[in-house]
Amino acid sequence: MKDEPAGPHCAINAGDGALIQLGHGGGGSLMRDLIGKIIAPAMDQASLDIESDGAAVSLGGPAAFTTDSYVVSPLFFPGGDIGSLAVNGTVNDLAMCAAEPSYLSVSFIIEEGLSIETLKRVAQSIGAAAKTAGARIATGDTKVVERGKGDGLYINTAGVGSVKAPFAPGPSRLRPGDAIILSGDIGRHGVAVMASRAELDFTPPIRSDCAPLWDQVRALIDAGVELHCLRDLTRGGLAAALVEIAQSAGCEIAVDEPEIAVSEQISSACELLGLDPIHVANEGRFIAVVPAEHADLAVATLGSASAGQARRIGETTPAHQGGRALIRSAYGVKRQIRTPKGEQLPRIC
Amino acid sequence: MKDEPAGPHCAINAGDGALIQLGHGGGGSLMRDLIGKIIAPAMDQASLDIESDGAAVSLGGPAAFTTDSYVVSPLFFPGGDIGSLAVNGTVNDLAMCAAEPSYLSVSFIIEEGLSIETLKRVAQSIGAAAKTAGARIATGDTKVVERGKGDGLYINTAGVGSVKAPFAPGPSRLRPGDAIILSGDIGRHGVAVMASRAELDFTPPIRSDCAPLWDQVRALIDAGVELHCLRDLTRGGLAAALVEIAQSAGCEIAVDEPEIAVSEQISSACELLGLDPIHVANEGRFIAVVPAEHADLAVATLGSASAGQARRIGETTPAHQGGRALIRSAYGVKRQIRTPKGEQLPRIC
């Protein structure tokens, strides 16, 4: 194989129509140019050291570590894109550990033929979302796969952060009689992506709730709310979060359907799409399980930090039967929440 | 959409021929079963909390953070597979920061239709490699994409670790006259994967050098070798590592071709495949840049810790012209090492 001289002709053409080639993932000058001239500037992370494979991080005290890969389709949807989703999703996983998002990694798996303009838009979105969330992109990686071996772009992010609560929240801390607080209305992300995929035009357009949650969690900690458990409502929606917590804790959870905020527009859209909002993915909502005596403080605190739709939706019950979640209708009928076996909405995140 | 009851019929059938379905990535009971019954047991990580999206980690003092996605094709090759590669690659990125690998994340992007048996083999390999490297798998994620939108399996790993050297090594620490130490013979990983892809049968089979490097780095630190810079030789091989370091440091590096160990078998195979071994990927070799007076100690230390082929291959020169790497042939002819523009061996890692 022949060496090719480095030089100005190697520069990335990011103009209209420039496409990713397999060589952009090859560890050579094309890749260095792609990262150095397109991705890093677009993410606007001045301190990102693209010449090193690892980054120095410093964390005082207990820390949290998390990762998620993002395969959402389409890449852009009202209210967000795969880039903001990849940042907020991982930031929120840290927030659910009561951890301030400190450092993120970003790793791209790009399908040959993706337009460089698209990659740039996504990288800009990553940079903006990281800034909003107060997280630093510390390290990353880029791979390119052949046409037909991907779907444009997949992104993995991992994150590390410092735990700021007196103790790490988790299902094992649940006590009978704890209050379940839901931070806002549900269903926006899943419906926005589905509508975008099906090219349904709602007026006004339904936007994803994709947003970082650390500020809200931080506000709860600062207000002195004891956080027994936090869970963001992503794949599987509110239903999956409640069932998973009940199963992990071995307790019973009961929630009141009328207390669960669903906007009129989402409610109509779900009817149209044949979806139950409690199963639909969100990317900017969470539940907090707190001692009953802290419920009002939690709702009031979230009310000022979030969209004002935080509500106490239920409680953990003295466990007659552990490991299940119940929902009470407006007419007092109780039914057990069951999570679907598999995919309700594929590639929603 | 109808809820489907959870129950024994949801159990994963991991017998012959069971295949991944889209639903295995849907956040429902199929996914929980896949992770809880196949992936987590196969990785044999007793402390992996599959019910939480983040993990608590504790790190004393300065830390390092790194990530890589792995898209190697084929998934299995002599000497390793995508699982051991994904662990060792990230462990080695930490080792190059002089950081002990403490915690890893593992995230799967699975193509619908992958056999569950294959996934299990890879997860077992991940578990075994993590144990060998002394790293704990702390957190993970699983996504499934439709047939034709992936290539069996892609894996991302991220890692955090504690820096154990008195200072973090990096190109900025290079001084003129520093010695370049190469830890072993080169070219094994790239040739093993290429041979496997082309179904070339070498006798004996050429095995990847895929291995964790932390023990070797640790041995250097313990011996008191001052580590100015460490770089593992992955995509782009020895050539890319030397050029990248010279460019980052703004110095000139010169190495002696006869000092670079290449086995006879790799040398013949490279000739057959039309490759120059200095450009071929490795997954268990690195260079250490150390003060000249520490060179003998470094070689002796690596000699007992590694395969015994560690050598001093060159030095940083008083920079007449910075930012380049030169290679001197056995006949004293100098030429500049240039990295290829793009892909020499696509999907090698």
mmCIF file of N, CA, C and O in Angstrom, chain B residues 64-107:
data_model
loop_
_atom_site.group_PDB
_atom_site.id
_atom_site.type_symbol
_atom_site.label_atom_id
_atom_site.label_comp_id
_atom_site.label_asym_id
_atom_site.label_seq_id
_atom_site.Cartn_x
_atom_site.Cartn_y
_atom_site.Cartn_z
ATOM 1 N N ALA B 64 -8.949 8.832 34.806
ATOM 2 C CA ALA B 64 -9.001 8.929 33.354
ATOM 3 C C ALA B 64 -10.317 8.337 32.872
ATOM 4 O O ALA B 64 -10.900 7.476 33.535
ATOM 5 N N PHE B 65 -10.762 8.795 31.707
ATOM 6 C CA PHE B 65 -12.078 8.424 31.167
ATOM 7 C C PHE B 65 -11.885 8.255 29.672
ATOM 8 O O PHE B 65 -11.263 9.108 29.023
ATOM 9 N N THR B 66 -12.371 7.174 29.106
ATOM 10 C CA THR B 66 -12.165 6.931 27.685
ATOM 11 C C THR B 66 -13.312 6.117 27.105
ATOM 12 O O THR B 66 -14.070 5.490 27.847
ATOM 13 N N THR B 67 -13.457 6.137 25.785
ATOM 14 C CA THR B 67 -14.478 5.324 25.129
ATOM 15 C C THR B 67 -14.019 4.899 23.751
ATOM 16 O O THR B 67 -13.171 5.558 23.130
ATOM 17 N N ASP B 68 -14.550 3.791 23.257
ATOM 18 C CA ASP B 68 -14.359 3.344 21.880
ATOM 19 C C ASP B 68 -15.559 2.500 21.475
ATOM 20 O O ASP B 68 -16.095 1.758 22.284
ATOM 21 N N SER B 69 -15.935 2.639 20.206
ATOM 22 C CA SER B 69 -16.924 1.713 19.641
ATOM 23 C C SER B 69 -16.176 0.702 18.792
ATOM 24 O O SER B 69 -15.165 1.026 18.175
ATOM 25 N N TYR B 70 -16.699 -0.518 18.753
ATOM 26 C CA TYR B 70 -16.039 -1.612 18.039
ATOM 27 C C TYR B 70 -16.979 -2.159 16.975
ATOM 28 O O TYR B 70 -18.128 -2.495 17.259
ATOM 29 N N VAL B 71 -16.456 -2.203 15.738
ATOM 30 C CA VAL B 71 -17.269 -2.624 14.588
ATOM 31 C C VAL B 71 -16.506 -3.692 13.793
ATOM 32 O O VAL B 71 -16.728 -3.858 12.610
ATOM 33 N N VAL B 72 -15.601 -4.414 14.478
ATOM 34 C CA VAL B 72 -14.717 -5.349 13.787
ATOM 35 C C VAL B 72 -15.524 -6.401 13.011
ATOM 36 O O VAL B 72 -16.583 -6.835 13.445
ATOM 37 N N SER B 73 -15.005 -6.751 11.841
ATOM 38 C CA SER B 73 -15.613 -7.785 11.015
ATOM 39 C C SER B 73 -14.513 -8.733 10.544
ATOM 40 O O SER B 73 -13.513 -8.261 9.993
ATOM 41 N N PRO B 74 -14.622 -10.040 10.752
ATOM 42 C CA PRO B 74 -15.715 -10.761 11.408
ATOM 43 C C PRO B 74 -15.716 -10.587 12.937
ATOM 44 O O PRO B 74 -14.735 -10.097 13.494
ATOM 45 N N LEU B 75 -16.819 -11.044 13.566
ATOM 46 C CA LEU B 75 -16.944 -10.897 15.017
ATOM 47 C C LEU B 75 -15.934 -11.754 15.771
ATOM 48 O O LEU B 75 -15.518 -11.404 16.872
ATOM 49 N N PHE B 76 -15.562 -12.897 15.174
ATOM 50 C CA PHE B 76 -14.611 -13.813 15.819
ATOM 51 C C PHE B 76 -13.405 -13.977 14.901
ATOM 52 O O PHE B 76 -13.563 -14.083 13.678
ATOM 53 N N PHE B 77 -12.219 -13.987 15.463
ATOM 54 C CA PHE B 77 -10.986 -14.140 14.682
ATOM 55 C C PHE B 77 -9.969 -14.848 15.572
ATOM 56 O O PHE B 77 -10.114 -14.856 16.806
ATOM 57 N N PRO B 78 -8.935 -15.449 14.996
ATOM 58 C CA PRO B 78 -7.964 -16.156 15.838
ATOM 59 C C PRO B 78 -7.331 -15.209 16.855
ATOM 60 O O PRO B 78 -6.842 -14.145 16.478
ATOM 61 N N GLY B 79 -7.420 -15.582 18.112
ATOM 62 C CA GLY B 79 -6.817 -14.770 19.170
ATOM 63 C C GLY B 79 -7.772 -13.814 19.841
ATOM 64 O O GLY B 79 -7.384 -13.133 20.793
ATOM 65 N N GLY B 80 -9.021 -13.763 19.374
ATOM 66 C CA GLY B 80 -9.954 -12.848 20.022
ATOM 67 C C GLY B 80 -11.290 -12.769 19.323
ATOM 68 O O GLY B 80 -11.578 -13.532 18.405
ATOM 69 N N ASP B 81 -12.096 -11.838 19.755
ATOM 70 C CA ASP B 81 -13.406 -11.580 19.157
ATOM 71 C C ASP B 81 -13.801 -10.165 19.547
ATOM 72 O O ASP B 81 -13.078 -9.502 20.306
ATOM 73 N N ILE B 82 -14.957 -9.704 19.046
ATOM 74 C CA ILE B 82 -15.354 -8.316 19.305
ATOM 75 C C ILE B 82 -15.486 -8.028 20.801
ATOM 76 O O ILE B 82 -15.269 -6.897 21.238
ATOM 77 N N GLY B 83 -15.778 -9.068 21.592
ATOM 78 C CA GLY B 83 -15.936 -8.877 23.032
ATOM 79 C C GLY B 83 -14.611 -8.617 23.737
ATOM 80 O O GLY B 83 -14.457 -7.637 24.473
ATOM 81 N N SER B 84 -13.638 -9.507 23.518
ATOM 82 C CA SER B 84 -12.328 -9.305 24.166
ATOM 83 C C SER B 84 -11.673 -8.028 23.636
ATOM 84 O O SER B 84 -11.022 -7.286 24.377
ATOM 85 N N LEU B 85 -11.880 -7.744 22.350
ATOM 86 C CA LEU B 85 -11.348 -6.524 21.748
ATOM 87 C C LEU B 85 -11.936 -5.280 22.417
ATOM 88 O O LEU B 85 -11.212 -4.322 22.732
ATOM 89 N N ALA B 86 -13.258 -5.304 22.641
ATOM 90 C CA ALA B 86 -13.933 -4.140 23.222
ATOM 91 C C ALA B 86 -13.466 -3.884 24.649
ATOM 92 O O ALA B 86 -13.370 -2.736 25.086
ATOM 93 N N VAL B 87 -13.171 -4.948 25.376
ATOM 94 C CA VAL B 87 -12.648 -4.766 26.739
ATOM 95 C C VAL B 87 -11.194 -4.316 26.697
ATOM 96 O O VAL B 87 -10.817 -3.301 27.285
ATOM 97 N N ASN B 88 -10.364 -5.054 25.963
ATOM 98 C CA ASN B 88 -8.934 -4.732 25.967
ATOM 99 C C ASN B 88 -8.649 -3.369 25.338
ATOM 100 O O ASN B 88 -7.767 -2.642 25.797
ATOM 101 N N GLY B 89 -9.391 -3.019 24.307
ATOM 102 C CA GLY B 89 -9.174 -1.724 23.668
ATOM 103 C C GLY B 89 -9.368 -0.582 24.646
ATOM 104 O O GLY B 89 -8.555 0.353 24.711
ATOM 105 N N THR B 90 -10.426 -0.658 25.432
ATOM 106 C CA THR B 90 -10.710 0.425 26.379
ATOM 107 C C THR B 90 -9.798 0.353 27.600
ATOM 108 O O THR B 90 -9.315 1.375 28.099
ATOM 109 N N VAL B 91 -9.532 -0.857 28.065
ATOM 110 C CA VAL B 91 -8.555 -1.037 29.152
ATOM 111 C C VAL B 91 -7.211 -0.426 28.735
ATOM 112 O O VAL B 91 -6.546 0.262 29.520
ATOM 113 N N ASN B 92 -6.832 -0.645 27.479
ATOM 114 C CA ASN B 92 -5.535 -0.148 27.019
ATOM 115 C C ASN B 92 -5.521 1.366 26.844
ATOM 116 O O ASN B 92 -4.493 2.013 27.083
ATOM 117 N N ASP B 93 -6.640 1.941 26.459
ATOM 118 C CA ASP B 93 -6.710 3.403 26.400
ATOM 119 C C ASP B 93 -6.522 3.994 27.802
ATOM 120 O O ASP B 93 -5.888 5.047 27.964
ATOM 121 N N LEU B 94 -7.090 3.333 28.809
ATOM 122 C CA LEU B 94 -6.858 3.784 30.191
ATOM 123 C C LEU B 94 -5.392 3.597 30.570
ATOM 124 O O LEU B 94 -4.770 4.492 31.156
ATOM 125 N N ALA B 95 -4.835 2.416 30.233
ATOM 126 C CA ALA B 95 -3.437 2.130 30.576
ATOM 127 C C ALA B 95 -2.513 3.193 29.972
ATOM 128 O O ALA B 95 -1.535 3.592 30.594
ATOM 129 N N MET B 96 -2.866 3.671 28.754
ATOM 130 C CA MET B 96 -2.032 4.688 28.102
ATOM 131 C C MET B 96 -2.117 6.037 28.817
ATOM 132 O O MET B 96 -1.301 6.925 28.595
ATOM 133 N N CYS B 97 -3.135 6.200 29.672
ATOM 134 C CA CYS B 97 -3.215 7.373 30.555
ATOM 135 C C CYS B 97 -2.553 7.060 31.900
ATOM 136 O O CYS B 97 -2.734 7.813 32.861
ATOM 137 N N ALA B 98 -1.829 5.935 31.974
ATOM 138 C CA ALA B 98 -1.237 5.451 33.230
ATOM 139 C C ALA B 98 -2.312 5.196 34.277
ATOM 140 O O ALA B 98 -2.081 5.333 35.475
ATOM 141 N N ALA B 99 -3.499 4.814 33.797
ATOM 142 C CA ALA B 99 -4.622 4.594 34.712
ATOM 143 C C ALA B 99 -4.970 3.109 34.797
ATOM 144 O O ALA B 99 -5.070 2.420 33.788
ATOM 145 N N GLU B 100 -5.146 2.674 36.030
ATOM 146 C CA GLU B 100 -5.585 1.306 36.303
ATOM 147 C C GLU B 100 -7.037 1.169 35.868
ATOM 148 O O GLU B 100 -7.869 1.987 36.262
ATOM 149 N N PRO B 101 -7.381 0.161 35.072
ATOM 150 C CA PRO B 101 -8.776 0.031 34.640
ATOM 151 C C PRO B 101 -9.669 -0.373 35.811
ATOM 152 O O PRO B 101 -9.509 -1.460 36.350
ATOM 153 N N SER B 102 -10.567 0.509 36.224
ATOM 154 C CA SER B 102 -11.410 0.222 37.384
ATOM 155 C C SER B 102 -12.804 -0.215 36.965
ATOM 156 O O SER B 102 -13.272 -1.275 37.371
ATOM 157 N N TYR B 103 -13.478 0.599 36.135
ATOM 158 C CA TYR B 103 -14.865 0.337 35.778
ATOM 159 C C TYR B 103 -15.039 0.445 34.268
ATOM 160 O O TYR B 103 -14.488 1.342 33.636
ATOM 161 N N LEU B 104 -15.834 -0.466 33.717
ATOM 162 C CA LEU B 104 -16.164 -0.409 32.293
ATOM 163 C C LEU B 104 -17.669 -0.349 32.111
ATOM 164 O O LEU B 104 -18.424 -0.917 32.904
ATOM 165 N N SER B 105 -18.097 0.313 31.045
ATOM 166 C CA SER B 105 -19.484 0.180 30.587
ATOM 167 C C SER B 105 -19.461 -0.615 29.289
ATOM 168 O O SER B 105 -18.475 -0.591 28.558
ATOM 169 N N VAL B 106 -20.551 -1.327 29.022
ATOM 170 C CA VAL B 106 -20.660 -2.123 27.790
ATOM 171 C C VAL B 106 -22.021 -1.853 27.175
ATOM 172 O O VAL B 106 -23.051 -2.031 27.833
ATOM 173 N N SER B 107 -22.029 -1.413 25.931
ATOM 174 C CA SER B 107 -23.297 -1.105 25.264
ATOM 175 C C SER B 107 -23.348 -1.834 23.928
ATOM 176 O O SER B 107 -22.426 -1.738 23.123
#
